[in-house]
Amino acid sequence: FLLSLIVSVICTIWPFLQNMIDRGTFFEREYLMADFVNRFLLNLGSAYSGVMLGSFLHPDVCRNRKMAVALTALFAVLADIQEMIVLARPILRYVLWFLPNVALAGMQYENAEYFNLNVSLCCFMVFMMYAGVYGIVGSLWQYKKELDDYT
């Protein structure tokens, strides 16, 4: 959680700092505190679900490091382009359901001028549900591996 929190803070503060450096010309409108809060929620939710998905590839779980690195890269790319893949081949929706839909927030705010806290909280909760499921499954998987190592 700490890693995703640090990354989210950096990703949330950076555009604000860039706007200050550019003397307010970085954005088309004023950067509001609501923008900061909504951006932080969306970043934190997606980062934490990614960290929890990546925990499946921990050395205690996945002993083959080359496969773990390849799967990490594959999961990261698939999470980003999942929506396009599903639009092109709808049948793959049943294969890619285990990845968090990172494009969800982008689709919600496609034509929006301002962030909506309710929409951001819904997206955040979806990401946190994915993270919770990943955490539970990962804990059960680790527990089973420990039992198998003792027998």
Tab-separated table of C-alpha atoms in Angstrom:
chain	number	residue	atom	x	y	z
A	1	PHE	CA	0.000	0.000	0.000
A	2	LEU	CA	2.865	2.351	0.818
A	3	LEU	CA	4.364	2.022	-2.662
A	4	SER	CA	1.059	2.825	-4.363
A	5	LEU	CA	0.538	5.768	-1.972
A	6	ILE	CA	3.948	7.259	-2.796
A	7	VAL	CA	3.424	6.838	-6.541
A	8	SER	CA	-0.051	8.358	-6.316
A	9	VAL	CA	1.196	11.404	-4.422
A	10	ILE	CA	3.958	11.983	-6.972
A	11	CYS	CA	1.582	11.523	-9.928
A	12	THR	CA	-0.939	13.858	-8.326
A	13	ILE	CA	1.485	16.611	-7.375
A	14	TRP	CA	3.538	16.613	-10.583
A	15	PRO	CA	0.917	18.250	-12.862
A	16	PHE	CA	0.303	20.902	-10.187
A	17	LEU	CA	4.043	21.668	-10.033
A	18	GLN	CA	4.284	21.671	-13.825
A	19	ASN	CA	1.415	24.147	-13.949
A	20	MET	CA	3.231	26.395	-11.468
A	21	ILE	CA	6.449	26.203	-13.503
A	22	ASP	CA	4.524	27.099	-16.679
A	23	ARG	CA	2.838	30.012	-14.840
A	24	GLY	CA	-0.652	28.550	-15.143
A	25	THR	CA	-0.553	27.696	-18.855
A	26	PHE	CA	-0.218	23.911	-18.510
A	27	PHE	CA	-3.990	23.393	-18.217
A	28	GLU	CA	-6.801	25.002	-20.171
A	29	ARG	CA	-8.559	25.915	-16.922
A	30	GLU	CA	-7.626	26.542	-13.314
A	31	TYR	CA	-6.354	23.506	-11.384
A	32	LEU	CA	-8.843	23.088	-8.516
A	33	MET	CA	-8.523	21.250	-5.222
A	34	ALA	CA	-11.304	18.929	-6.448
A	35	ASP	CA	-9.070	18.002	-9.393
A	36	PHE	CA	-6.296	17.156	-6.946
A	37	VAL	CA	-8.529	14.967	-4.751
A	38	ASN	CA	-10.171	13.127	-7.659
A	39	ARG	CA	-6.861	12.549	-9.409
A	40	PHE	CA	-5.359	11.191	-6.180
A	41	LEU	CA	-8.275	8.767	-5.666
A	42	LEU	CA	-8.054	7.443	-9.219
A	43	ASN	CA	-4.266	7.084	-9.061
A	44	LEU	CA	-4.314	5.404	-5.659
A	45	GLY	CA	-7.008	2.906	-6.636
A	46	SER	CA	-5.385	1.865	-9.889
A	47	ALA	CA	-1.891	1.752	-8.362
A	48	TYR	CA	-2.999	-0.351	-5.403
A	49	SER	CA	-4.887	-2.837	-7.572
A	50	GLY	CA	-1.769	-3.110	-9.745
A	51	VAL	CA	0.454	-3.698	-6.715
A	52	MET	CA	-1.861	-6.400	-5.429
A	53	LEU	CA	-1.967	-8.069	-8.852
A	54	GLY	CA	1.814	-7.900	-8.965
A	55	SER	CA	2.004	-9.593	-5.562
A	56	PHE	CA	1.076	-12.852	-7.304
A	57	LEU	CA	4.484	-12.685	-8.966
A	58	HIS	CA	6.425	-12.365	-5.701
A	59	PRO	CA	9.430	-14.746	-5.464
A	60	ASP	CA	7.659	-16.750	-2.748
A	61	VAL	CA	4.757	-17.378	-5.109
A	62	CYS	CA	6.361	-17.498	-8.564
A	63	ARG	CA	9.820	-19.072	-8.341
A	64	ASN	CA	10.665	-18.593	-12.044
A	65	ARG	CA	11.903	-14.967	-12.195
A	66	LYS	CA	11.986	-14.762	-16.008
A	67	MET	CA	8.359	-15.805	-16.223
A	68	ALA	CA	7.435	-13.384	-13.429
A	69	VAL	CA	9.012	-10.440	-15.271
A	70	ALA	CA	7.332	-11.435	-18.540
A	71	LEU	CA	3.935	-11.819	-16.843
A	72	THR	CA	4.335	-8.463	-15.081
A	73	ALA	CA	4.929	-6.730	-18.414
A	74	LEU	CA	2.058	-8.648	-20.032
A	75	PHE	CA	-0.389	-7.796	-17.220
A	76	ALA	CA	0.591	-4.109	-17.336
A	77	VAL	CA	0.038	-3.869	-21.087
A	78	LEU	CA	-3.184	-5.888	-21.012
A	79	ALA	CA	-4.628	-3.771	-18.195
A	80	ASP	CA	-4.020	-0.642	-20.278
A	81	ILE	CA	-5.411	-1.938	-23.565
A	82	GLN	CA	-8.056	-4.322	-22.199
A	83	GLU	CA	-10.999	-2.220	-23.404
A	84	MET	CA	-9.686	-2.057	-26.989
A	85	ILE	CA	-9.097	-5.808	-27.047
A	86	VAL	CA	-12.623	-6.498	-25.790
A	87	LEU	CA	-14.111	-4.125	-28.382
A	88	ALA	CA	-12.211	-5.909	-31.161
A	89	ARG	CA	-12.857	-9.436	-29.855
A	90	PRO	CA	-15.811	-9.497	-27.406
A	91	ILE	CA	-15.235	-13.150	-26.529
A	92	LEU	CA	-11.988	-12.163	-24.771
A	93	ARG	CA	-14.069	-10.378	-22.123
A	94	TYR	CA	-14.411	-13.780	-20.447
A	95	VAL	CA	-10.632	-14.246	-20.375
A	96	LEU	CA	-9.591	-10.721	-19.312
A	97	TRP	CA	-12.100	-10.265	-16.470
A	98	PHE	CA	-9.399	-10.795	-13.832
A	99	LEU	CA	-7.569	-7.571	-14.797
A	100	PRO	CA	-8.734	-4.223	-13.416
A	101	ASN	CA	-10.143	-2.031	-16.178
A	102	VAL	CA	-7.746	0.917	-15.974
A	103	ALA	CA	-9.560	2.619	-18.858
A	104	LEU	CA	-12.730	2.756	-16.720
A	105	ALA	CA	-11.936	6.195	-15.340
A	106	GLY	CA	-10.970	7.482	-18.759
A	107	MET	CA	-14.260	6.312	-20.216
A	108	GLN	CA	-16.208	7.965	-17.404
A	109	TYR	CA	-14.507	11.322	-17.953
A	110	GLU	CA	-14.217	11.175	-21.746
A	111	ASN	CA	-16.233	14.348	-22.448
A	112	ALA	CA	-16.343	15.825	-18.949
A	113	GLU	CA	-15.046	19.294	-18.205
A	114	TYR	CA	-14.666	18.680	-14.457
A	115	PHE	CA	-14.172	15.697	-12.190
A	116	ASN	CA	-17.164	14.297	-10.327
A	117	LEU	CA	-16.391	12.983	-6.844
A	118	ASN	CA	-19.159	10.352	-7.014
A	119	VAL	CA	-17.769	8.903	-10.245
A	120	SER	CA	-14.217	8.989	-8.885
A	121	LEU	CA	-15.297	7.239	-5.688
A	122	CYS	CA	-17.101	4.545	-7.707
A	123	CYS	CA	-13.978	3.957	-9.814
A	124	PHE	CA	-11.850	3.944	-6.648
A	125	MET	CA	-14.123	1.359	-5.041
A	126	VAL	CA	-13.980	-0.875	-8.132
A	127	PHE	CA	-10.175	-0.747	-8.024
A	128	MET	CA	-10.171	-1.455	-4.280
A	129	MET	CA	-12.502	-4.436	-4.760
A	130	TYR	CA	-10.075	-5.860	-7.317
A	131	ALA	CA	-7.231	-5.255	-4.828
A	132	GLY	CA	-9.191	-6.946	-2.043
A	133	VAL	CA	-9.916	-10.009	-4.139
A	134	TYR	CA	-6.264	-10.167	-5.239
A	135	GLY	CA	-5.184	-9.925	-1.602
A	136	ILE	CA	-7.517	-12.698	-0.450
A	137	VAL	CA	-6.612	-15.021	-3.326
A	138	GLY	CA	-2.904	-14.292	-2.893
A	139	SER	CA	-3.076	-15.001	0.840
A	140	LEU	CA	-4.901	-18.280	0.276
A	141	TRP	CA	-2.453	-19.252	-2.456
A	142	GLN	CA	0.536	-18.453	-0.203
A	143	TYR	CA	-1.038	-20.382	2.675
A	144	LYS	CA	-1.557	-23.423	0.425
A	145	LYS	CA	2.051	-23.254	-0.808
A	146	GLU	CA	3.322	-23.146	2.790
A	147	LEU	CA	1.227	-26.191	3.667
A	148	ASP	CA	2.560	-28.007	0.601
A	149	ASP	CA	6.159	-27.170	1.586
A	150	TYR	CA	5.707	-28.774	5.019
A	151	THR	CA	4.215	-32.004	3.668
